[in-house]
């Protein structure tokens, strides 16, 4: 069964940014997803901070692979994953409905475990 851990960045009593890690321990992978940042806090690289925090915690838990699907036209999210060393795996064209409109999604993944020789 999956387990979900939620992450947030607070500014005083206000939740400025959040995300979640959907963990699949039997399969050894985790989806880093549900990123959202209030408009007043955008362009501060908060998604990158959340991403690094989640990734570090998931490495400690022993997950082998992390991945996400990011809205293709969400440049900030795609840049955040690319900067963190995620590999682009392709685009799912017109695959997801978000707020009543169909969106294409970019798939990103990263191996969290170091390869052994």
PDB file of N, CA and C in Angstrom, residues 11-114:
ATOM      1  N   UNK A  11       5.692  30.686   6.058  1.00  0.00           N
ATOM      2  CA  UNK A  11       6.162  32.051   6.296  1.00  0.00           C
ATOM      3  C   UNK A  11       5.259  32.591   7.393  1.00  0.00           C
ATOM      4  N   UNK A  12       5.766  32.561   8.614  1.00  0.00           N
ATOM      5  CA  UNK A  12       4.918  32.899   9.755  1.00  0.00           C
ATOM      6  C   UNK A  12       3.838  31.841   9.895  1.00  0.00           C
ATOM      7  N   UNK A  13       2.579  32.267   9.914  1.00  0.00           N
ATOM      8  CA  UNK A  13       1.470  31.312  10.027  1.00  0.00           C
ATOM      9  C   UNK A  13       0.854  30.994   8.665  1.00  0.00           C
ATOM     10  N   UNK A  14       1.540  31.372   7.597  1.00  0.00           N
ATOM     11  CA  UNK A  14       1.014  31.177   6.239  1.00  0.00           C
ATOM     12  C   UNK A  14       1.794  30.084   5.508  1.00  0.00           C
ATOM     13  N   UNK A  15       1.076  29.126   4.953  1.00  0.00           N
ATOM     14  CA  UNK A  15       1.706  28.070   4.165  1.00  0.00           C
ATOM     15  C   UNK A  15       2.035  28.641   2.786  1.00  0.00           C
ATOM     16  N   UNK A  16       3.323  28.825   2.485  1.00  0.00           N
ATOM     17  CA  UNK A  16       3.754  29.471   1.242  1.00  0.00           C
ATOM     18  C   UNK A  16       3.885  28.483   0.090  1.00  0.00           C
ATOM     19  N   UNK A  17       4.332  27.254   0.388  1.00  0.00           N
ATOM     20  CA  UNK A  17       4.532  26.239  -0.656  1.00  0.00           C
ATOM     21  C   UNK A  17       4.343  24.862  -0.039  1.00  0.00           C
ATOM     22  N   UNK A  18       3.905  23.916  -0.863  1.00  0.00           N
ATOM     23  CA  UNK A  18       3.709  22.558  -0.367  1.00  0.00           C
ATOM     24  C   UNK A  18       3.946  21.547  -1.475  1.00  0.00           C
ATOM     25  N   UNK A  19       4.108  20.287  -1.050  1.00  0.00           N
ATOM     26  CA  UNK A  19       4.305  19.171  -1.981  1.00  0.00           C
ATOM     27  C   UNK A  19       4.029  17.880  -1.225  1.00  0.00           C
ATOM     28  N   UNK A  20       4.085  16.761  -1.954  1.00  0.00           N
ATOM     29  CA  UNK A  20       3.889  15.473  -1.296  1.00  0.00           C
ATOM     30  C   UNK A  20       4.766  14.406  -1.936  1.00  0.00           C
ATOM     31  N   UNK A  21       5.023  13.370  -1.151  1.00  0.00           N
ATOM     32  CA  UNK A  21       5.779  12.206  -1.612  1.00  0.00           C
ATOM     33  C   UNK A  21       4.879  10.986  -1.461  1.00  0.00           C
ATOM     34  N   UNK A  22       4.470  10.408  -2.599  1.00  0.00           N
ATOM     35  CA  UNK A  22       3.645   9.199  -2.600  1.00  0.00           C
ATOM     36  C   UNK A  22       4.592   8.008  -2.680  1.00  0.00           C
ATOM     37  N   UNK A  23       4.694   7.282  -1.565  1.00  0.00           N
ATOM     38  CA  UNK A  23       5.699   6.232  -1.423  1.00  0.00           C
ATOM     39  C   UNK A  23       5.122   4.846  -1.688  1.00  0.00           C
ATOM     40  N   UNK A  24       5.879   4.071  -2.437  1.00  0.00           N
ATOM     41  CA  UNK A  24       5.535   2.687  -2.756  1.00  0.00           C
ATOM     42  C   UNK A  24       6.700   1.816  -2.300  1.00  0.00           C
ATOM     43  N   UNK A  25       6.769   1.508  -1.002  1.00  0.00           N
ATOM     44  CA  UNK A  25       7.942   0.821  -0.462  1.00  0.00           C
ATOM     45  C   UNK A  25       8.165  -0.583  -1.025  1.00  0.00           C
ATOM     46  N   UNK A  26       7.121  -1.326  -1.294  1.00  0.00           N
ATOM     47  CA  UNK A  26       7.307  -2.677  -1.839  1.00  0.00           C
ATOM     48  C   UNK A  26       7.937  -2.637  -3.220  1.00  0.00           C
ATOM     49  N   UNK A  27       7.584  -1.629  -3.999  1.00  0.00           N
ATOM     50  CA  UNK A  27       8.119  -1.486  -5.352  1.00  0.00           C
ATOM     51  C   UNK A  27       9.422  -0.687  -5.365  1.00  0.00           C
ATOM     52  N   UNK A  28       9.718   0.041  -4.290  1.00  0.00           N
ATOM     53  CA  UNK A  28      10.969   0.784  -4.175  1.00  0.00           C
ATOM     54  C   UNK A  28      11.002   2.112  -4.900  1.00  0.00           C
ATOM     55  N   UNK A  29       9.830   2.689  -5.183  1.00  0.00           N
ATOM     56  CA  UNK A  29       9.823   3.986  -5.866  1.00  0.00           C
ATOM     57  C   UNK A  29       8.898   4.964  -5.157  1.00  0.00           C
ATOM     58  N   UNK A  30       9.107   6.246  -5.475  1.00  0.00           N
ATOM     59  CA  UNK A  30       8.343   7.313  -4.842  1.00  0.00           C
ATOM     60  C   UNK A  30       8.029   8.379  -5.884  1.00  0.00           C
ATOM     61  N   UNK A  31       6.788   8.872  -5.870  1.00  0.00           N
ATOM     62  CA  UNK A  31       6.399   9.967  -6.753  1.00  0.00           C
ATOM     63  C   UNK A  31       6.417  11.264  -5.949  1.00  0.00           C
ATOM     64  N   UNK A  32       7.217  12.221  -6.409  1.00  0.00           N
ATOM     65  CA  UNK A  32       7.286  13.539  -5.777  1.00  0.00           C
ATOM     66  C   UNK A  32       6.348  14.442  -6.563  1.00  0.00           C
ATOM     67  N   UNK A  33       5.290  14.926  -5.901  1.00  0.00           N
ATOM     68  CA  UNK A  33       4.181  15.513  -6.652  1.00  0.00           C
ATOM     69  C   UNK A  33       3.459  16.598  -5.857  1.00  0.00           C
ATOM     70  N   UNK A  34       2.379  17.089  -6.438  1.00  0.00           N
ATOM     71  CA  UNK A  34       1.467  18.038  -5.784  1.00  0.00           C
ATOM     72  C   UNK A  34       2.148  19.333  -5.343  1.00  0.00           C
ATOM     73  N   UNK A  35       3.096  19.819  -6.128  1.00  0.00           N
ATOM     74  CA  UNK A  35       3.776  21.075  -5.813  1.00  0.00           C
ATOM     75  C   UNK A  35       2.823  22.246  -6.043  1.00  0.00           C
ATOM     76  N   UNK A  36       2.778  23.145  -5.085  1.00  0.00           N
ATOM     77  CA  UNK A  36       1.984  24.372  -5.227  1.00  0.00           C
ATOM     78  C   UNK A  36       2.656  25.461  -4.399  1.00  0.00           C
ATOM     79  N   UNK A  37       2.700  26.656  -4.967  1.00  0.00           N
ATOM     80  CA  UNK A  37       3.281  27.812  -4.282  1.00  0.00           C
ATOM     81  C   UNK A  37       2.327  28.990  -4.449  1.00  0.00           C
ATOM     82  N   UNK A  38       2.049  29.674  -3.361  1.00  0.00           N
ATOM     83  CA  UNK A  38       1.212  30.870  -3.455  1.00  0.00           C
ATOM     84  C   UNK A  38       1.880  31.880  -4.389  1.00  0.00           C
ATOM     85  N   UNK A  39       1.073  32.602  -5.182  1.00  0.00           N
ATOM     86  CA  UNK A  39       1.644  33.556  -6.147  1.00  0.00           C
ATOM     87  C   UNK A  39       2.646  34.541  -5.532  1.00  0.00           C
ATOM     88  N   UNK A  40       2.383  35.013  -4.333  1.00  0.00           N
ATOM     89  CA  UNK A  40       3.276  35.995  -3.701  1.00  0.00           C
ATOM     90  C   UNK A  40       4.655  35.420  -3.370  1.00  0.00           C
ATOM     91  N   UNK A  41       4.785  34.084  -3.371  1.00  0.00           N
ATOM     92  CA  UNK A  41       6.045  33.438  -2.989  1.00  0.00           C
ATOM     93  C   UNK A  41       6.752  32.771  -4.169  1.00  0.00           C
ATOM     94  N   UNK A  42       6.233  32.939  -5.360  1.00  0.00           N
ATOM     95  CA  UNK A  42       6.857  32.322  -6.533  1.00  0.00           C
ATOM     96  C   UNK A  42       8.164  33.020  -6.880  1.00  0.00           C
ATOM     97  N   UNK A  43       8.974  32.345  -7.682  1.00  0.00           N
ATOM     98  CA  UNK A  43      10.291  32.841  -8.131  1.00  0.00           C
ATOM     99  C   UNK A  43      11.297  32.924  -6.982  1.00  0.00           C
ATOM    100  N   UNK A  44      11.061  32.160  -5.926  1.00  0.00           N
ATOM    101  CA  UNK A  44      11.991  32.110  -4.791  1.00  0.00           C
ATOM    102  C   UNK A  44      12.617  30.726  -4.659  1.00  0.00           C
ATOM    103  N   UNK A  45      12.372  29.875  -5.660  1.00  0.00           N
ATOM    104  CA  UNK A  45      12.934  28.510  -5.718  1.00  0.00           C
ATOM    105  C   UNK A  45      12.476  27.631  -4.559  1.00  0.00           C
ATOM    106  N   UNK A  46      11.262  27.887  -4.065  1.00  0.00           N
ATOM    107  CA  UNK A  46      10.737  27.082  -2.963  1.00  0.00           C
ATOM    108  C   UNK A  46      10.471  25.648  -3.401  1.00  0.00           C
ATOM    109  N   UNK A  47      10.037  25.451  -4.652  1.00  0.00           N
ATOM    110  CA  UNK A  47       9.811  24.086  -5.147  1.00  0.00           C
ATOM    111  C   UNK A  47      11.116  23.299  -5.129  1.00  0.00           C
ATOM    112  N   UNK A  48      12.212  23.945  -5.471  1.00  0.00           N
ATOM    113  CA  UNK A  48      13.515  23.279  -5.437  1.00  0.00           C
ATOM    114  C   UNK A  48      13.915  22.880  -4.031  1.00  0.00           C
ATOM    115  N   UNK A  49      13.616  23.735  -3.065  1.00  0.00           N
ATOM    116  CA  UNK A  49      13.908  23.417  -1.662  1.00  0.00           C
ATOM    117  C   UNK A  49      13.083  22.213  -1.220  1.00  0.00           C
ATOM    118  N   UNK A  50      11.791  22.224  -1.549  1.00  0.00           N
ATOM    119  CA  UNK A  50      10.933  21.082  -1.206  1.00  0.00           C
ATOM    120  C   UNK A  50      11.436  19.810  -1.881  1.00  0.00           C
ATOM    121  N   UNK A  51      11.791  19.914  -3.153  1.00  0.00           N
ATOM    122  CA  UNK A  51      12.257  18.754  -3.912  1.00  0.00           C
ATOM    123  C   UNK A  51      13.506  18.152  -3.270  1.00  0.00           C
ATOM    124  N   UNK A  52      14.491  18.974  -2.936  1.00  0.00           N
ATOM    125  CA  UNK A  52      15.720  18.467  -2.304  1.00  0.00           C
ATOM    126  C   UNK A  52      15.425  17.833  -0.950  1.00  0.00           C
ATOM    127  N   UNK A  53      14.553  18.460  -0.182  1.00  0.00           N
ATOM    128  CA  UNK A  53      14.202  17.930   1.135  1.00  0.00           C
ATOM    129  C   UNK A  53      13.543  16.560   1.012  1.00  0.00           C
ATOM    130  N   UNK A  54      12.564  16.454   0.104  1.00  0.00           N
ATOM    131  CA  UNK A  54      11.872  15.171  -0.078  1.00  0.00           C
ATOM    132  C   UNK A  54      12.832  14.107  -0.582  1.00  0.00           C
ATOM    133  N   UNK A  55      13.653  14.476  -1.565  1.00  0.00           N
ATOM    134  CA  UNK A  55      14.591  13.523  -2.149  1.00  0.00           C
ATOM    135  C   UNK A  55      15.569  12.998  -1.092  1.00  0.00           C
ATOM    136  N   UNK A  56      16.122  13.885  -0.279  1.00  0.00           N
ATOM    137  CA  UNK A  56      17.046  13.464   0.777  1.00  0.00           C
ATOM    138  C   UNK A  56      16.374  12.497   1.746  1.00  0.00           C
ATOM    139  N   UNK A  57      15.142  12.796   2.121  1.00  0.00           N
ATOM    140  CA  UNK A  57      14.419  11.927   3.054  1.00  0.00           C
ATOM    141  C   UNK A  57      14.111  10.569   2.419  1.00  0.00           C
ATOM    142  N   UNK A  58      13.750  10.569   1.151  1.00  0.00           N
ATOM    143  CA  UNK A  58      13.427   9.310   0.472  1.00  0.00           C
ATOM    144  C   UNK A  58      14.681   8.452   0.262  1.00  0.00           C
ATOM    145  N   UNK A  59      15.833   9.083   0.040  1.00  0.00           N
ATOM    146  CA  UNK A  59      17.105   8.341  -0.030  1.00  0.00           C
ATOM    147  C   UNK A  59      17.362   7.651   1.297  1.00  0.00           C
ATOM    148  N   UNK A  60      17.154   8.388   2.405  1.00  0.00           N
ATOM    149  CA  UNK A  60      17.364   7.827   3.740  1.00  0.00           C
ATOM    150  C   UNK A  60      16.440   6.639   3.997  1.00  0.00           C
ATOM    151  N   UNK A  61      15.251   6.676   3.414  1.00  0.00           N
ATOM    152  CA  UNK A  61      14.290   5.580   3.581  1.00  0.00           C
ATOM    153  C   UNK A  61      14.593   4.406   2.660  1.00  0.00           C
ATOM    154  N   UNK A  62      15.564   4.573   1.751  1.00  0.00           N
ATOM    155  CA  UNK A  62      15.986   3.467   0.901  1.00  0.00           C
ATOM    156  C   UNK A  62      15.270   3.337  -0.427  1.00  0.00           C
ATOM    157  N   UNK A  63      14.555   4.359  -0.854  1.00  0.00           N
ATOM    158  CA  UNK A  63      13.882   4.285  -2.154  1.00  0.00           C
ATOM    159  C   UNK A  63      14.912   4.345  -3.274  1.00  0.00           C
ATOM    160  N   UNK A  64      14.686   3.562  -4.329  1.00  0.00           N
ATOM    161  CA  UNK A  64      15.636   3.475  -5.432  1.00  0.00           C
ATOM    162  C   UNK A  64      15.415   4.490  -6.529  1.00  0.00           C
ATOM    163  N   UNK A  65      14.159   4.859  -6.771  1.00  0.00           N
ATOM    164  CA  UNK A  65      13.831   5.760  -7.880  1.00  0.00           C
ATOM    165  C   UNK A  65      12.768   6.749  -7.422  1.00  0.00           C
ATOM    166  N   UNK A  66      12.949   8.005  -7.828  1.00  0.00           N
ATOM    167  CA  UNK A  66      11.887   8.996  -7.649  1.00  0.00           C
ATOM    168  C   UNK A  66      11.500   9.517  -9.020  1.00  0.00           C
ATOM    169  N   UNK A  67      10.252   9.955  -9.125  1.00  0.00           N
ATOM    170  CA  UNK A  67       9.754  10.425 -10.423  1.00  0.00           C
ATOM    171  C   UNK A  67       8.622  11.410 -10.214  1.00  0.00           C
ATOM    172  N   UNK A  68       8.264  12.082 -11.297  1.00  0.00           N
ATOM    173  CA  UNK A  68       7.121  12.986 -11.279  1.00  0.00           C
ATOM    174  C   UNK A  68       6.571  13.113 -12.682  1.00  0.00           C
ATOM    175  N   UNK A  69       5.362  13.627 -12.774  1.00  0.00           N
ATOM    176  CA  UNK A  69       4.831  14.102 -14.053  1.00  0.00           C
ATOM    177  C   UNK A  69       4.445  15.558 -13.812  1.00  0.00           C
ATOM    178  N   UNK A  70       5.071  16.451 -14.580  1.00  0.00           N
ATOM    179  CA  UNK A  70       4.859  17.895 -14.422  1.00  0.00           C
ATOM    180  C   UNK A  70       4.124  18.426 -15.642  1.00  0.00           C
ATOM    181  N   UNK A  71       3.192  19.335 -15.420  1.00  0.00           N
ATOM    182  CA  UNK A  71       2.479  19.960 -16.539  1.00  0.00           C
ATOM    183  C   UNK A  71       3.526  20.534 -17.492  1.00  0.00           C
ATOM    184  N   UNK A  72       3.427  20.158 -18.768  1.00  0.00           N
ATOM    185  CA  UNK A  72       4.448  20.528 -19.754  1.00  0.00           C
ATOM    186  C   UNK A  72       4.659  22.032 -19.832  1.00  0.00           C
ATOM    187  N   UNK A  73       3.588  22.800 -19.700  1.00  0.00           N
ATOM    188  CA  UNK A  73       3.723  24.258 -19.826  1.00  0.00           C
ATOM    189  C   UNK A  73       4.081  24.946 -18.510  1.00  0.00           C
ATOM    190  N   UNK A  74       4.285  24.159 -17.452  1.00  0.00           N
ATOM    191  CA  UNK A  74       4.731  24.711 -16.169  1.00  0.00           C
ATOM    192  C   UNK A  74       6.263  24.751 -16.177  1.00  0.00           C
ATOM    193  N   UNK A  75       6.791  25.807 -16.779  1.00  0.00           N
ATOM    194  CA  UNK A  75       8.241  25.894 -16.979  1.00  0.00           C
ATOM    195  C   UNK A  75       9.009  25.819 -15.669  1.00  0.00           C
ATOM    196  N   UNK A  76       8.517  26.489 -14.643  1.00  0.00           N
ATOM    197  CA  UNK A  76       9.211  26.499 -13.358  1.00  0.00           C
ATOM    198  C   UNK A  76       9.386  25.115 -12.770  1.00  0.00           C
ATOM    199  N   UNK A  77       8.340  24.290 -12.818  1.00  0.00           N
ATOM    200  CA  UNK A  77       8.442  22.939 -12.253  1.00  0.00           C
ATOM    201  C   UNK A  77       9.394  22.085 -13.074  1.00  0.00           C
ATOM    202  N   UNK A  78       9.298  22.175 -14.390  1.00  0.00           N
ATOM    203  CA  UNK A  78      10.193  21.392 -15.243  1.00  0.00           C
ATOM    204  C   UNK A  78      11.648  21.803 -15.028  1.00  0.00           C
ATOM    205  N   UNK A  79      11.892  23.096 -14.894  1.00  0.00           N
ATOM    206  CA  UNK A  79      13.251  23.580 -14.634  1.00  0.00           C
ATOM    207  C   UNK A  79      13.742  23.083 -13.277  1.00  0.00           C
ATOM    208  N   UNK A  80      12.866  23.077 -12.275  1.00  0.00           N
ATOM    209  CA  UNK A  80      13.257  22.599 -10.942  1.00  0.00           C
ATOM    210  C   UNK A  80      13.734  21.155 -10.990  1.00  0.00           C
ATOM    211  N   UNK A  81      13.013  20.300 -11.691  1.00  0.00           N
ATOM    212  CA  UNK A  81      13.428  18.896 -11.781  1.00  0.00           C
ATOM    213  C   UNK A  81      14.706  18.747 -12.598  1.00  0.00           C
ATOM    214  N   UNK A  82      14.833  19.484 -13.685  1.00  0.00           N
ATOM    215  CA  UNK A  82      16.054  19.414 -14.499  1.00  0.00           C
ATOM    216  C   UNK A  82      17.268  19.869 -13.682  1.00  0.00           C
ATOM    217  N   UNK A  83      17.128  20.946 -12.938  1.00  0.00           N
ATOM    218  CA  UNK A  83      18.238  21.458 -12.114  1.00  0.00           C
ATOM    219  C   UNK A  83      18.671  20.460 -11.053  1.00  0.00           C
ATOM    220  N   UNK A  84      17.731  19.669 -10.585  1.00  0.00           N
ATOM    221  CA  UNK A  84      18.023  18.698  -9.526  1.00  0.00           C
ATOM    222  C   UNK A  84      18.577  17.391 -10.095  1.00  0.00           C
ATOM    223  N   UNK A  85      18.797  17.335 -11.407  1.00  0.00           N
ATOM    224  CA  UNK A  85      19.429  16.159 -12.004  1.00  0.00           C
ATOM    225  C   UNK A  85      18.477  15.080 -12.469  1.00  0.00           C
ATOM    226  N   UNK A  86      17.191  15.401 -12.565  1.00  0.00           N
ATOM    227  CA  UNK A  86      16.225  14.423 -13.063  1.00  0.00           C
ATOM    228  C   UNK A  86      16.368  14.285 -14.574  1.00  0.00           C
ATOM    229  N   UNK A  87      16.104  13.086 -15.069  1.00  0.00           N
ATOM    230  CA  UNK A  87      16.175  12.798 -16.503  1.00  0.00           C
ATOM    231  C   UNK A  87      14.783  12.921 -17.104  1.00  0.00           C
ATOM    232  N   UNK A  88      14.715  13.569 -18.266  1.00  0.00           N
ATOM    233  CA  UNK A  88      13.451  13.709 -18.987  1.00  0.00           C
ATOM    234  C   UNK A  88      13.149  12.382 -19.673  1.00  0.00           C
ATOM    235  N   UNK A  89      11.956  11.820 -19.410  1.00  0.00           N
ATOM    236  CA  UNK A  89      11.594  10.509 -19.958  1.00  0.00           C
ATOM    237  C   UNK A  89      10.568  10.600 -21.075  1.00  0.00           C
ATOM    238  N   UNK A  90      10.034  11.786 -21.345  1.00  0.00           N
ATOM    239  CA  UNK A  90       9.069  11.935 -22.424  1.00  0.00           C
ATOM    240  C   UNK A  90       7.857  12.740 -21.999  1.00  0.00           C
ATOM    241  N   UNK A  91       6.984  12.953 -22.968  1.00  0.00           N
ATOM    242  CA  UNK A  91       5.772  13.747 -22.751  1.00  0.00           C
ATOM    243  C   UNK A  91       4.544  12.879 -22.992  1.00  0.00           C
ATOM    244  N   UNK A  92       3.596  12.964 -22.069  1.00  0.00           N
ATOM    245  CA  UNK A  92       2.297  12.319 -22.220  1.00  0.00           C
ATOM    246  C   UNK A  92       1.362  13.390 -22.773  1.00  0.00           C
ATOM    247  N   UNK A  93       1.087  13.322 -24.055  1.00  0.00           N
ATOM    248  CA  UNK A  93       0.348  14.383 -24.742  1.00  0.00           C
ATOM    249  C   UNK A  93      -1.144  14.315 -24.412  1.00  0.00           C
ATOM    250  N   UNK A  94      -1.686  15.475 -23.996  1.00  0.00           N
ATOM    251  CA  UNK A  94      -3.121  15.611 -23.691  1.00  0.00           C
ATOM    252  C   UNK A  94      -3.620  14.457 -22.824  1.00  0.00           C
ATOM    253  N   UNK A  95      -2.949  14.249 -21.700  1.00  0.00           N
ATOM    254  CA  UNK A  95      -3.174  13.054 -20.906  1.00  0.00           C
ATOM    255  C   UNK A  95      -3.879  13.287 -19.571  1.00  0.00           C
ATOM    256  N   UNK A  96      -3.931  14.527 -19.090  1.00  0.00           N
ATOM    257  CA  UNK A  96      -4.441  14.781 -17.744  1.00  0.00           C
ATOM    258  C   UNK A  96      -5.408  15.960 -17.749  1.00  0.00           C
ATOM    259  N   UNK A  97      -6.500  15.808 -16.992  1.00  0.00           N
ATOM    260  CA  UNK A  97      -7.438  16.920 -16.842  1.00  0.00           C
ATOM    261  C   UNK A  97      -7.125  17.651 -15.542  1.00  0.00           C
ATOM    262  N   UNK A  98      -6.891  18.948 -15.656  1.00  0.00           N
ATOM    263  CA  UNK A  98      -6.629  19.787 -14.488  1.00  0.00           C
ATOM    264  C   UNK A  98      -7.526  21.014 -14.599  1.00  0.00           C
ATOM    265  N   UNK A  99      -8.364  21.202 -13.599  1.00  0.00           N
ATOM    266  CA  UNK A  99      -9.288  22.349 -13.571  1.00  0.00           C
ATOM    267  C   UNK A  99     -10.088  22.483 -14.861  1.00  0.00           C
ATOM    268  N   UNK A 100     -10.555  21.368 -15.397  1.00  0.00           N
ATOM    269  CA  UNK A 100     -11.438  21.393 -16.556  1.00  0.00           C
ATOM    270  C   UNK A 100     -10.761  21.494 -17.906  1.00  0.00           C
ATOM    271  N   UNK A 101      -9.436  21.517 -17.953  1.00  0.00           N
ATOM    272  CA  UNK A 101      -8.768  21.536 -19.257  1.00  0.00           C
ATOM    273  C   UNK A 101      -7.751  20.397 -19.346  1.00  0.00           C
ATOM    274  N   UNK A 102      -7.536  19.932 -20.561  1.00  0.00           N
ATOM    275  CA  UNK A 102      -6.629  18.816 -20.803  1.00  0.00           C
ATOM    276  C   UNK A 102      -5.202  19.348 -20.935  1.00  0.00           C
ATOM    277  N   UNK A 103      -4.280  18.705 -20.222  1.00  0.00           N
ATOM    278  CA  UNK A 103      -2.880  19.134 -20.200  1.00  0.00           C
ATOM    279  C   UNK A 103      -1.962  17.991 -20.623  1.00  0.00           C
ATOM    280  N   UNK A 104      -0.858  18.356 -21.247  1.00  0.00           N
ATOM    281  CA  UNK A 104       0.215  17.405 -21.524  1.00  0.00           C
ATOM    282  C   UNK A 104       1.160  17.406 -20.327  1.00  0.00           C
ATOM    283  N   UNK A 105       1.729  16.236 -20.029  1.00  0.00           N
ATOM    284  CA  UNK A 105       2.587  16.087 -18.855  1.00  0.00           C
ATOM    285  C   UNK A 105       3.976  15.615 -19.274  1.00  0.00           C
ATOM    286  N   UNK A 106       5.006  16.202 -18.670  1.00  0.00           N
ATOM    287  CA  UNK A 106       6.376  15.744 -18.857  1.00  0.00           C
ATOM    288  C   UNK A 106       6.728  14.797 -17.719  1.00  0.00           C
ATOM    289  N   UNK A 107       7.343  13.671 -18.052  1.00  0.00           N
ATOM    290  CA  UNK A 107       7.739  12.678 -17.057  1.00  0.00           C
ATOM    291  C   UNK A 107       9.238  12.827 -16.790  1.00  0.00           C
ATOM    292  N   UNK A 108       9.596  12.894 -15.513  1.00  0.00           N
ATOM    293  CA  UNK A 108      10.988  13.031 -15.064  1.00  0.00           C
ATOM    294  C   UNK A 108      11.274  11.928 -14.051  1.00  0.00           C
ATOM    295  N   UNK A 109      12.510  11.409 -14.032  1.00  0.00           N
ATOM    296  CA  UNK A 109      12.882  10.386 -13.054  1.00  0.00           C
ATOM    297  C   UNK A 109      14.337  10.550 -12.636  1.00  0.00           C
ATOM    298  N   UNK A 110      14.668   9.951 -11.489  1.00  0.00           N
ATOM    299  CA  UNK A 110      16.044   9.986 -10.988  1.00  0.00           C
ATOM    300  C   UNK A 110      16.300   8.739 -10.155  1.00  0.00           C
ATOM    301  N   UNK A 111      17.440   8.106 -10.383  1.00  0.00           N
ATOM    302  CA  UNK A 111      17.867   6.983  -9.542  1.00  0.00           C
ATOM    303  C   UNK A 111      18.446   7.572  -8.257  1.00  0.00           C
ATOM    304  N   UNK A 112      17.945   7.119  -7.134  1.00  0.00           N
ATOM    305  CA  UNK A 112      18.388   7.655  -5.851  1.00  0.00           C
ATOM    306  C   UNK A 112      19.532   6.859  -5.248  1.00  0.00           C
ATOM    307  N   UNK A 113      19.659   5.597  -5.635  1.00  0.00           N
ATOM    308  CA  UNK A 113      20.729   4.757  -5.096  1.00  0.00           C
ATOM    309  C   UNK A 113      21.931   4.821  -6.016  1.00  0.00           C
ATOM    310  N   UNK A 114      23.097   4.858  -5.408  1.00  0.00           N
ATOM    311  CA  UNK A 114      24.334   4.837  -6.183  1.00  0.00           C
ATOM    312  C   UNK A 114      24.540   3.436  -6.747  1.00  0.00           C
TER     313      UNK A 114
END
